Backbone as a ProteinNet text record, in pm:
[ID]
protein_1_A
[PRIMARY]
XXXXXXXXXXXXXXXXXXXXXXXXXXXXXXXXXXXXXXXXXXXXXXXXXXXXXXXXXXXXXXXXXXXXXXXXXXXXXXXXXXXXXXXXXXXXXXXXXXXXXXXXXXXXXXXXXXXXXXXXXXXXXXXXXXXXXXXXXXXXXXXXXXXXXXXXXXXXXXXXXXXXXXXXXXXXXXXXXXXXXXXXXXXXXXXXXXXXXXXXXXXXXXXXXXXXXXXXXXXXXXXXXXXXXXXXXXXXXX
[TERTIARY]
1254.5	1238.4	1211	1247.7	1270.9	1102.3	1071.1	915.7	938.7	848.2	921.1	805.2	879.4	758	684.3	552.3	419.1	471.8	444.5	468	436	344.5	326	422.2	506.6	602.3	712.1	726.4	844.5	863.7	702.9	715.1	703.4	681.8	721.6	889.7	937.9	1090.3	1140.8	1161.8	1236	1151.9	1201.6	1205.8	1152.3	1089	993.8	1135.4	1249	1349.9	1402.6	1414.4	1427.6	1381.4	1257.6	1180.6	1198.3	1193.1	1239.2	1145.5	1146.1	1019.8	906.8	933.9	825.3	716.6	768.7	709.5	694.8	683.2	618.3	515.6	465	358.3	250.2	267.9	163.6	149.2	234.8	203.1	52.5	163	-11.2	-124	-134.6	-236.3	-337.5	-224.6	-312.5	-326.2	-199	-233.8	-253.7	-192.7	-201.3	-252.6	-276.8	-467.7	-592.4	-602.3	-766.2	-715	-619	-600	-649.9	-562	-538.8	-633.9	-750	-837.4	-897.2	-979.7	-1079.4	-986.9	-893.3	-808.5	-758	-703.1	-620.6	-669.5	-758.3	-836.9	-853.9	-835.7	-896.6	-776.8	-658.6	-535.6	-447.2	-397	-379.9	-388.3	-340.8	-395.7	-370.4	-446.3	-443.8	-468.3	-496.5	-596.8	-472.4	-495.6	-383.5	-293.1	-393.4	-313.5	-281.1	-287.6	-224.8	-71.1	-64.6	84.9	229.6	285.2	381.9	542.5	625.2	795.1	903.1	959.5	1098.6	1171.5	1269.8	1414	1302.5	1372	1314.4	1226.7	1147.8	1025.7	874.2	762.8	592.4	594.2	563.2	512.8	352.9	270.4	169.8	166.7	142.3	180.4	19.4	53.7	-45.8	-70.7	-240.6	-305.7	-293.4	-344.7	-292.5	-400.7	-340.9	-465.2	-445.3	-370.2	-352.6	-287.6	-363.3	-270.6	-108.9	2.4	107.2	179.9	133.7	197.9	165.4	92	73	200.5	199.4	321.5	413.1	390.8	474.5	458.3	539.7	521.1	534.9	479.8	427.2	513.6	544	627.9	574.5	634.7	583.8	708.2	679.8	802.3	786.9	864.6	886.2	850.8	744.8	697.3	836.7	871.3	926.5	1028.4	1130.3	1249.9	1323.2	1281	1300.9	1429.7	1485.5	1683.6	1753.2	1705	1763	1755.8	1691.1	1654.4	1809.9	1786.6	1927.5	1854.5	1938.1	1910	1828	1832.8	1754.4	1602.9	1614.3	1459.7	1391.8	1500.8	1456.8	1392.9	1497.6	1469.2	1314.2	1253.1	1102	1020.5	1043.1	920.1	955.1	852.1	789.9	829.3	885.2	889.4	1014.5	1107.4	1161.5	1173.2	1025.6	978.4	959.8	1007.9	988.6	892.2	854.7	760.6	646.1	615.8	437.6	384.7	260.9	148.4	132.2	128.6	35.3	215.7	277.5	427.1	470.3	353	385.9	307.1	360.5	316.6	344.6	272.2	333.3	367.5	445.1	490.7	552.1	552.5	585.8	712.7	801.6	971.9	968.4	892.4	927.5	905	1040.6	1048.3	1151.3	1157.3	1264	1202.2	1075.7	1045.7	1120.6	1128.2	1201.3	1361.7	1405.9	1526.5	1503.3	1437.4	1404.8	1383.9	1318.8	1234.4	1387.9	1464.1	1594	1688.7	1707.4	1739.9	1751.7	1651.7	1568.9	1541.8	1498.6	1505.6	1529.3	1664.9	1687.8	1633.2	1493.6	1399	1317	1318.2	1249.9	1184.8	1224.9	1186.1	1045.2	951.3	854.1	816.8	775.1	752.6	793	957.1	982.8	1027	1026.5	933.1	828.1	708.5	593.4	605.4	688.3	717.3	745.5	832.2	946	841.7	744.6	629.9	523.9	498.3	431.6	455.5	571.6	665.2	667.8	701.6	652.4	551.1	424.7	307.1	270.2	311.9	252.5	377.7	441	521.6	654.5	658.6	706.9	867.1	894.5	1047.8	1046.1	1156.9	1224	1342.4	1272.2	1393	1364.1	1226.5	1186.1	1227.9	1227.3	1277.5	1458.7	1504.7	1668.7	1714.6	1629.1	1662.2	1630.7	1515.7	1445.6	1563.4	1642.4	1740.6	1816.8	1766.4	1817.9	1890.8	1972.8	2038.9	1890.9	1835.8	1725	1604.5	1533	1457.5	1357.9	1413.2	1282.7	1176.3	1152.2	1040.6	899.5	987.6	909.7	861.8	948.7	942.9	785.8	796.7	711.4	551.6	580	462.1	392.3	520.1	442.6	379.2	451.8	359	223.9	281.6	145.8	14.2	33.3	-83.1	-128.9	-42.9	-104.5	-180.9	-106.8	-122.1	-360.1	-399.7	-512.4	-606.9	-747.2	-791.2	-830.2	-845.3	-823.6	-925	-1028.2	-1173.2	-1256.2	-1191.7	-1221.7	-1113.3	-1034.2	-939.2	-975.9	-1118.1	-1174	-1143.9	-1222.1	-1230.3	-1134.2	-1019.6	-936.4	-918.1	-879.9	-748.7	-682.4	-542.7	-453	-418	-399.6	-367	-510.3	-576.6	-713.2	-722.1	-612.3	-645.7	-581.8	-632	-596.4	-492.1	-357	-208.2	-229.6	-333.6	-322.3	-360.4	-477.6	-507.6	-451.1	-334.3	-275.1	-195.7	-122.8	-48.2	-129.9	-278.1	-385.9	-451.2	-447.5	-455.7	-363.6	-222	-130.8	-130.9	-116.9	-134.8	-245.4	-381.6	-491.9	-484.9	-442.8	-420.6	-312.8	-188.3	-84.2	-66.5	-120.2	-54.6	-183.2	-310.9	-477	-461.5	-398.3	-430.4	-539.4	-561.9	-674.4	-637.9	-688.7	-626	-539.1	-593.9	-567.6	-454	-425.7	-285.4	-175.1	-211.6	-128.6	-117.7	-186.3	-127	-54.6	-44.4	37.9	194.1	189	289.7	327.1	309.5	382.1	356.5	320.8	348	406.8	493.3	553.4	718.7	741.9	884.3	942.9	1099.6	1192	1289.5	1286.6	1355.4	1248.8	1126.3	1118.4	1178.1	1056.4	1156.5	1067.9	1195.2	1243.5	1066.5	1019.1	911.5	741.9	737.9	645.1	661.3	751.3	790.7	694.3	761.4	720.3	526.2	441.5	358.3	291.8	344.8	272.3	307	413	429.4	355	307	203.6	42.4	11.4	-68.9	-137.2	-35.3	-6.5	-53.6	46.1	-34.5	-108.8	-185.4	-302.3	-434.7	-428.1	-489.4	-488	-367.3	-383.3	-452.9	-393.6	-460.6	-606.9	-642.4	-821.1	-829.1	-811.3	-845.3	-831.2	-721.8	-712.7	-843	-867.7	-986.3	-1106.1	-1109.8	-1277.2	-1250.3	-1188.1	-1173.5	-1220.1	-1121.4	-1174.6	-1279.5	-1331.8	-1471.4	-1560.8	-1539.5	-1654.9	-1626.7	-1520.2	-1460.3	-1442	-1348.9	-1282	-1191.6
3857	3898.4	4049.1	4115	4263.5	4298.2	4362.8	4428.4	4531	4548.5	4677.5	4756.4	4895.4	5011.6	5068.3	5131.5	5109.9	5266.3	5324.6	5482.9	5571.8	5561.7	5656.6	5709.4	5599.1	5571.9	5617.8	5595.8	5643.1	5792.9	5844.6	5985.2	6070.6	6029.8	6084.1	6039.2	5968.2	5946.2	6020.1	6064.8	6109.7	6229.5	6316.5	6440.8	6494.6	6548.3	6557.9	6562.1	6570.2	6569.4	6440.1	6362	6201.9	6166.7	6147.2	6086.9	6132.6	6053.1	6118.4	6201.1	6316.4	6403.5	6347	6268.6	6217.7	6113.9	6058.8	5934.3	5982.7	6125.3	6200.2	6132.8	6120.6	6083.5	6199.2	6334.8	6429.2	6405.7	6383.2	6346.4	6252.6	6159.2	6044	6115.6	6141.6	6180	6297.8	6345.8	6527.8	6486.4	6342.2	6352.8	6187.7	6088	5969.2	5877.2	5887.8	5828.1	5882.5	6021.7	6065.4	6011.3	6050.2	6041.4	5879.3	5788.3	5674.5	5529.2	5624.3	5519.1	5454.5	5478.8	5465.4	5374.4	5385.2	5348.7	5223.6	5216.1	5095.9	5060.7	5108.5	5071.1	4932.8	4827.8	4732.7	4663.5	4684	4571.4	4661.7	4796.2	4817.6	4872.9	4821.8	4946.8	5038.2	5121.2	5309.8	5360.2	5327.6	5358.2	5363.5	5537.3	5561.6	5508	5431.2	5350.9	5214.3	5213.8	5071.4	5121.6	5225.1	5258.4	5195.5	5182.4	5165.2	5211	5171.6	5259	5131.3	5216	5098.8	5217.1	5176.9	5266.4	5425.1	5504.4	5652.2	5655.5	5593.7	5610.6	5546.9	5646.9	5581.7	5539.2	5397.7	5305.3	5231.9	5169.2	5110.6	4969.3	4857.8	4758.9	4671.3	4566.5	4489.2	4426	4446.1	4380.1	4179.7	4144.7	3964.2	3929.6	3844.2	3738.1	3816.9	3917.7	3961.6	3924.9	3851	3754.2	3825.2	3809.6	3830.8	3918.1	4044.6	4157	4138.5	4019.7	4050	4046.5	4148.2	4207.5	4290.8	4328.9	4431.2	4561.9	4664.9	4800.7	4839	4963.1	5098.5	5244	5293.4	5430.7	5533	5648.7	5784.7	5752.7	5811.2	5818.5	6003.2	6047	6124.1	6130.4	6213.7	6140.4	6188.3	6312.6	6380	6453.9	6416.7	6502.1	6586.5	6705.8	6855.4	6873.7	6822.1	6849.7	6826.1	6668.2	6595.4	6630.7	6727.4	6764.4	6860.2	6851.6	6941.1	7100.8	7175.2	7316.9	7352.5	7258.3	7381.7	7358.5	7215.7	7174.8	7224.6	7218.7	7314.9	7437.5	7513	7633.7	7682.6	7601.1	7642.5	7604.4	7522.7	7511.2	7663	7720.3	7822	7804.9	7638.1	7611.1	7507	7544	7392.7	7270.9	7268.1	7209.9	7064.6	6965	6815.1	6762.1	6823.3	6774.7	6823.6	6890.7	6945.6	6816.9	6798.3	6640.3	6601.5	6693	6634.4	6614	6622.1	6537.7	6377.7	6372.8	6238.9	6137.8	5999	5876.8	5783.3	5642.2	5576	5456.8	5384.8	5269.2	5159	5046.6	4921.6	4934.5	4898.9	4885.2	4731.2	4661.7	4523.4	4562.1	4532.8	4486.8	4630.9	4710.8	4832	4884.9	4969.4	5006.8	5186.6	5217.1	5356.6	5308.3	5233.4	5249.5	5233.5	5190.4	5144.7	5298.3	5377.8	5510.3	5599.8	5523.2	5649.5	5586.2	5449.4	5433.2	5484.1	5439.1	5510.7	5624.9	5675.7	5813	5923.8	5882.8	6014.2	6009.8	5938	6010.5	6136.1	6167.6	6300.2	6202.6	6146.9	6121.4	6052.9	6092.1	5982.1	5949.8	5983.6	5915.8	5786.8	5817.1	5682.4	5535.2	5572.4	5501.5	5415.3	5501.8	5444.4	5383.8	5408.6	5303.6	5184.8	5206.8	5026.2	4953.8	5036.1	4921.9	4912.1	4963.6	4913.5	4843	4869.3	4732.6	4593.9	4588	4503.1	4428.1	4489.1	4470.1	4437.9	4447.2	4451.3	4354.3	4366	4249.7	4152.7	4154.5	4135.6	4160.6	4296.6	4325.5	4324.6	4287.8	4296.1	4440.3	4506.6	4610.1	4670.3	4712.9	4718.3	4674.3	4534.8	4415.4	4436.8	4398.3	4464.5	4591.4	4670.2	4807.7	4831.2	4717.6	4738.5	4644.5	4548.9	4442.4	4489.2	4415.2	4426.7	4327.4	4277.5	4130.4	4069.7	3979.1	3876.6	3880.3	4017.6	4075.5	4097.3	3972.8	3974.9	3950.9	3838.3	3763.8	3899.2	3993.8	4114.2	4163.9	4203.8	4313.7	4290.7	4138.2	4074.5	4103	4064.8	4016.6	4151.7	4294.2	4409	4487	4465	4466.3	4419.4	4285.8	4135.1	4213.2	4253.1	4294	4413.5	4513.7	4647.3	4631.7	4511.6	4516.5	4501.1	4467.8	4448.2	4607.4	4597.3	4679.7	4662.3	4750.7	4723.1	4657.7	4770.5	4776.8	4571.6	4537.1	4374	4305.9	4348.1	4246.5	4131.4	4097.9	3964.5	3850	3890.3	3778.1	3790.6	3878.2	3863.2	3793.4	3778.9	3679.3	3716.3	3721.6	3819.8	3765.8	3681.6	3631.3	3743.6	3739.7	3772	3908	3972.2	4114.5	4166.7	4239.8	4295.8	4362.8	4313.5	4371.3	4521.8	4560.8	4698.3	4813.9	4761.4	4806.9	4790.8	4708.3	4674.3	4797.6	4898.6	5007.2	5090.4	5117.8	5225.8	5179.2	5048.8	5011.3	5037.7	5061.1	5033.2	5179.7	5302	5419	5493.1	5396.3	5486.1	5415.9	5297.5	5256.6	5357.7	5332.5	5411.8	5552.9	5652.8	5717.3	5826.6	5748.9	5813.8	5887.9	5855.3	6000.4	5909.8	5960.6	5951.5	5843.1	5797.3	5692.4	5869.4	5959.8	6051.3	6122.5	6121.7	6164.9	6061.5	5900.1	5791.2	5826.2	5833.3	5835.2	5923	6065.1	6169.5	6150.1	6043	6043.2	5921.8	5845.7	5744	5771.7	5892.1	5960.7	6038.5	6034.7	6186.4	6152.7	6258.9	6240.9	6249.5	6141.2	6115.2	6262	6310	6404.3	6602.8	6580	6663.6	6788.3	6933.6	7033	7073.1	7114.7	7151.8	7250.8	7316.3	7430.5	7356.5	7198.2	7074.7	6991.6	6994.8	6897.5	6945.3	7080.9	7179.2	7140.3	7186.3	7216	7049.7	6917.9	6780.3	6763.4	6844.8	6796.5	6868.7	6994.9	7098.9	7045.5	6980.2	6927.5	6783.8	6713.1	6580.2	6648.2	6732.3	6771.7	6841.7	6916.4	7009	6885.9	6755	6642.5	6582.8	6558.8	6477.8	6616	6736.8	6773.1	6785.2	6807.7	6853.6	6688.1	6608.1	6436.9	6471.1	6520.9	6481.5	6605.7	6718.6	6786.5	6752.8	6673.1	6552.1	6478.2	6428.3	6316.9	6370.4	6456	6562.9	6591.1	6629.7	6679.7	6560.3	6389.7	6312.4	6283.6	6324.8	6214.3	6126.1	6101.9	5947	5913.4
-31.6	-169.8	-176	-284.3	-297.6	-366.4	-265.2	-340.8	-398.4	-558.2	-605.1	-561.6	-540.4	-492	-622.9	-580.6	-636.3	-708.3	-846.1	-842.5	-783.9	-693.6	-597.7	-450.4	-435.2	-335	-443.6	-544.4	-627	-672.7	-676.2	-708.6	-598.1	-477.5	-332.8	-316.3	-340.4	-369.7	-412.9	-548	-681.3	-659.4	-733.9	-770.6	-930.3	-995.7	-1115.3	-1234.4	-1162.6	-1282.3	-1292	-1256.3	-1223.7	-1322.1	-1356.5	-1442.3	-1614.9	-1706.9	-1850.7	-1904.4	-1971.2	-1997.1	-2089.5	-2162.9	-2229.2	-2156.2	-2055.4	-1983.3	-1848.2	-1792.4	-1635.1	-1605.6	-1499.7	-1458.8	-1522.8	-1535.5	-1559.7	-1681	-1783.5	-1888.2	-1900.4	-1871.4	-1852.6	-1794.1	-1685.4	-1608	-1741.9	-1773.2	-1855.9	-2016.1	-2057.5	-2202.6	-2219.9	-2177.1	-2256.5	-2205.5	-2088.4	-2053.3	-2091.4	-2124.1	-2205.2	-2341.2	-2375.4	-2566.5	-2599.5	-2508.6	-2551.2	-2496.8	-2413.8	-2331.4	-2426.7	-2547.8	-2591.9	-2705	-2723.4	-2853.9	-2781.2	-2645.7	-2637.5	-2479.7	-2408.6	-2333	-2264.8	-2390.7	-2369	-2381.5	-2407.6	-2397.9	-2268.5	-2283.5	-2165.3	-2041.7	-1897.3	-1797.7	-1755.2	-1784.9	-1807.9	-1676.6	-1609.2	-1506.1	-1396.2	-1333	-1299.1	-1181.7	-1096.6	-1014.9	-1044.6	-1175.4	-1277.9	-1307.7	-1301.1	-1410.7	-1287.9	-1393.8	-1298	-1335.5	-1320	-1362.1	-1398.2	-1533.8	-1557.9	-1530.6	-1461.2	-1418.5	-1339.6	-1505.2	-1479.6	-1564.5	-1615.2	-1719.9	-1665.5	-1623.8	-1599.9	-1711.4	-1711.7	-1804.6	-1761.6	-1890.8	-1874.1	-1903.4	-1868.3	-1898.2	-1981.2	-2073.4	-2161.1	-2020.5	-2037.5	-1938.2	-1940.2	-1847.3	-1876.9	-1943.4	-2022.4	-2103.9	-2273.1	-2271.6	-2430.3	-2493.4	-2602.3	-2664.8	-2765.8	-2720.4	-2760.8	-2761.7	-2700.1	-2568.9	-2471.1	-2360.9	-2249.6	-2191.6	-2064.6	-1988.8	-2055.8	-2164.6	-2217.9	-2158	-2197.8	-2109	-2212.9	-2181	-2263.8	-2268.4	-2293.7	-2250.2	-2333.9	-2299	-2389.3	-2444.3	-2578.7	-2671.3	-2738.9	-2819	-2888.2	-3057.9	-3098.6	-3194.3	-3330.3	-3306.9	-3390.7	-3377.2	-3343.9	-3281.8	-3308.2	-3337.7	-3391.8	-3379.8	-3266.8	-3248.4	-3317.1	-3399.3	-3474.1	-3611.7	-3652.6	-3820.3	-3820.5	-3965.4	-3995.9	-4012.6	-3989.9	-3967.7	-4051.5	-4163.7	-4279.6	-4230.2	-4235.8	-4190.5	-4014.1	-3934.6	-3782.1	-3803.4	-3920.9	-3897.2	-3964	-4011	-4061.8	-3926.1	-3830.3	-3733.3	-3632.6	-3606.8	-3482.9	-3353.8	-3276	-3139.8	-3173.4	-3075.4	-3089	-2981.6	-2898.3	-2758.8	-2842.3	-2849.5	-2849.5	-2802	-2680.3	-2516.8	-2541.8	-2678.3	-2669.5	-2714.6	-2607.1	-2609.7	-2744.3	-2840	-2970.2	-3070.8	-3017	-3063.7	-2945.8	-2870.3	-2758.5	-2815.9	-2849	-2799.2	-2766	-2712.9	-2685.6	-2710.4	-2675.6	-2764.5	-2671.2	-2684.1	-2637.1	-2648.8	-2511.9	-2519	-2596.1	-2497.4	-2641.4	-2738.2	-2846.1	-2988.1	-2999.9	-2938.4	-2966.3	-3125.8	-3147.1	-3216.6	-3240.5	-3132.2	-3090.5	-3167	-3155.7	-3213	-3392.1	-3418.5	-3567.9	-3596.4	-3523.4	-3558.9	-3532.5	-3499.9	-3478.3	-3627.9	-3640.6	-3726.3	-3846.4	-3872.7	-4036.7	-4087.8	-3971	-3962.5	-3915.2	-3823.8	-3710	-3614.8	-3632.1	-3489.3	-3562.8	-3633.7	-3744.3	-3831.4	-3946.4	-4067	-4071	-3979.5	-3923.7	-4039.8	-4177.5	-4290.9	-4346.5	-4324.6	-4311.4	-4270.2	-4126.7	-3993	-4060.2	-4135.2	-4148.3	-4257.6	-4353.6	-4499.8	-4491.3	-4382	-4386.2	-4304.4	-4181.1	-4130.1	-4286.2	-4329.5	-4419.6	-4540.7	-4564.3	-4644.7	-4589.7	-4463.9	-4314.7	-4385.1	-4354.8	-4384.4	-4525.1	-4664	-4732.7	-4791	-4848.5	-4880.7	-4804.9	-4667.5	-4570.9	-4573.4	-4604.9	-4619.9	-4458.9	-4453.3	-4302.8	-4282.9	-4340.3	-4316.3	-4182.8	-4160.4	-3962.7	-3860.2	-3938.5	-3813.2	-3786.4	-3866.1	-3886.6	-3828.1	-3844.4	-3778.9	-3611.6	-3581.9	-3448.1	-3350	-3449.6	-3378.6	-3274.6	-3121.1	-3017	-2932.5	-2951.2	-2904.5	-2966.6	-2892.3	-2968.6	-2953.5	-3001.6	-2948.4	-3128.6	-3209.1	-3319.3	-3333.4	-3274.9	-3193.8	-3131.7	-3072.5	-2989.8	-3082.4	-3182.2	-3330.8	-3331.6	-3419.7	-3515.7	-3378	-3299.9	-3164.9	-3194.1	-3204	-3165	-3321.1	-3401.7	-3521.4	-3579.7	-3571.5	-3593.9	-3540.3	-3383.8	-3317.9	-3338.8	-3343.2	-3387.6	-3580.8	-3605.2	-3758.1	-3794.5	-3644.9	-3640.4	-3565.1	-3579.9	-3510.7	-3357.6	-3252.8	-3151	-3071.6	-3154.2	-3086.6	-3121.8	-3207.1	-3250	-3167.3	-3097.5	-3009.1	-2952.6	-2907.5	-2822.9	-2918.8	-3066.1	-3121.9	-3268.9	-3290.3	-3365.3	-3430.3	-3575.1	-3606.9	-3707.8	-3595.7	-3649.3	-3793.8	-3844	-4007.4	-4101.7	-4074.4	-4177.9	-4136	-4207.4	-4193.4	-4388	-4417.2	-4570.2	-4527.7	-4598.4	-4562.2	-4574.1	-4662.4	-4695.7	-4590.4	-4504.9	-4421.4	-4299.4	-4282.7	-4131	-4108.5	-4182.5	-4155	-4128.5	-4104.5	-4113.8	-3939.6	-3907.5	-3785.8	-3704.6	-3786.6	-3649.9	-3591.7	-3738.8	-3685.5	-3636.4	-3657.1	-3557.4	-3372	-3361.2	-3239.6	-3160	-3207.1	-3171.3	-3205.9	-3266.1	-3304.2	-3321.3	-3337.2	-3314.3	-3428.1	-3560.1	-3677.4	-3774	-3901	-4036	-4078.1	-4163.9	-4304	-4395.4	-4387.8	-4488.9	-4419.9	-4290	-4270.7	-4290.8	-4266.5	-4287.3	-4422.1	-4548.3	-4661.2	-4693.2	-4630.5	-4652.6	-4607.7	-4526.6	-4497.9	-4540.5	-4599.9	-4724.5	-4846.9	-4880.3	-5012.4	-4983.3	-4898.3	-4878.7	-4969.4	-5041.2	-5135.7	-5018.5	-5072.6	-5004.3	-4959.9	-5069	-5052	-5024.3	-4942.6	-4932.2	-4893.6	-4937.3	-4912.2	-4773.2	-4691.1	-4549.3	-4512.2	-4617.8	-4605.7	-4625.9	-4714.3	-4697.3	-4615.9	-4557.8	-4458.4	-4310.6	-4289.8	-4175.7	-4203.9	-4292	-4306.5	-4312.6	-4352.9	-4327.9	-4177.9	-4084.4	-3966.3	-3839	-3946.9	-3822.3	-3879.1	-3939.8	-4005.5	-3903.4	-3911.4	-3834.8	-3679.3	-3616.4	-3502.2	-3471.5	-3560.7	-3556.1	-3538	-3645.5	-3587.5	-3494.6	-3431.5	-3318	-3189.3	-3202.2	-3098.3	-3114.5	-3220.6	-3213.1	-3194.5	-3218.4	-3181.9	-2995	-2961.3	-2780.7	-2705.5	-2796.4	-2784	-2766.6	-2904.8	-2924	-2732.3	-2781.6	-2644.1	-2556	-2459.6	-2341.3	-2337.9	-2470.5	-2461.6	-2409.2	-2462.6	-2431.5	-2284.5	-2261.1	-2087.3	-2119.9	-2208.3	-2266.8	-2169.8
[MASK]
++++++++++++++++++++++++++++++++++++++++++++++++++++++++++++++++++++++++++++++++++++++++++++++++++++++++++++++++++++++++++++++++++++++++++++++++++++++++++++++++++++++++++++++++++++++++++++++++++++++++++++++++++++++++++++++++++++++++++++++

């Protein structure tokens, strides 16, 4: 039987370009094990000789015994993909680096939420990314689920919503039905995504058709929070 090698044997293998830039091992090591210990700690393992690799991507996997992601993997994703905006809207951001930490997080390959987020919105529109999960959530449009559709991979959708749709730090004794629909989109983005209730609302009030110069300024906004959030952290030794 084929043993798979451990990432440490893989990153003495491969070469630092091998691996996809959002999901490096240094990544983790410098950003999404301090950011994300304290937030998701307790479903998965962070702990750096836990991580392990799909293909070319360090992934973290749902620890066992969690009810309805266990064994799922984790990846860095891209929160906001600057390439993908149309010029008018590129040309107001300062950098056009994808790969800065406080634009990284991460996300479960089960349920293909990354494709829903390319769907809907390019991979940019993270606003409304966060609408159709909260439509999800609040009157159960399936337009998420439809968009996340991967051969038969709805089942995952729902598993990886349902659960984020709760808070993390109550995970032992959960139950996932008895949560206020209103508040399940405010859980999913402080688990995943570590921002406010007051940046989540900015960004489902955000007009559909913003202009290219509010857009720039809710999206340097968004990461001016998450970094002073990965700051706080560092500071406690999270």
């Amino acid at each position: 039987m084929r043993i798979k090698k451990n990432i440490y044997d893989m990153l003495k293998e491969k070469s630092n370009d091998y691996w996809e830039e959002d999901s490096q091992y240094s990544h983790w090591t410098n950003y999404y094990i301090p950011f994300y210990k304290d937030m998701l700690g307790e479903v998965l393992d962070l702990e750096k000789d836990k991580l392990t690799y799909d293909n070319n991507r360090v992934v973290a996997k749902a620890k066992k015994g969690i009810d309805k992601i266990e064994g799922y993997t984790f990846g860095g994703d891209v929160i906001i993909n600057i390439k993908n905006m149309p010029d008018v809207y590129k040309a107001s951001f300062d950098y056009d680096s994808k790969y800065n930490e406080c634009n990284l997080g991460i996300m479960p390959k089960e349920g293909n939420l990354q494709g829903a987020k390319k769907r809907i919105g390019n991979d940019w529109r993270f606003d409304l990314f966060l609408k159709a999960i909260n439509r999800y959530y609040i009157d159960g449009d399936n337009t998420i689920i439809e968009q996340a559709k991967k051969r038969n991979n709805s089942d995952y959708t729902r598993n990886v919503l349902n659960f984020f749709s709760n808070k993390i730090a109550s995970i032992a004794d959960a139950d996932w039905t008895d949560v206020d629909p209103k508040e399940k989109i405010y859980n999913f983005t402080g688990s995943l995504y570590g921002i406010s209730r007051e940046m989540t609302d900015r960004f489902l009030e955000c007009d559909e058709n913003i202009s290219a110069q509010d857009f720039y300024i809710l999206i340097k906004d968004f990461w001016n929070e998450r970094d002073i959030n990965r700051l706080q952290k560092n500071k406690k030794g999270v």
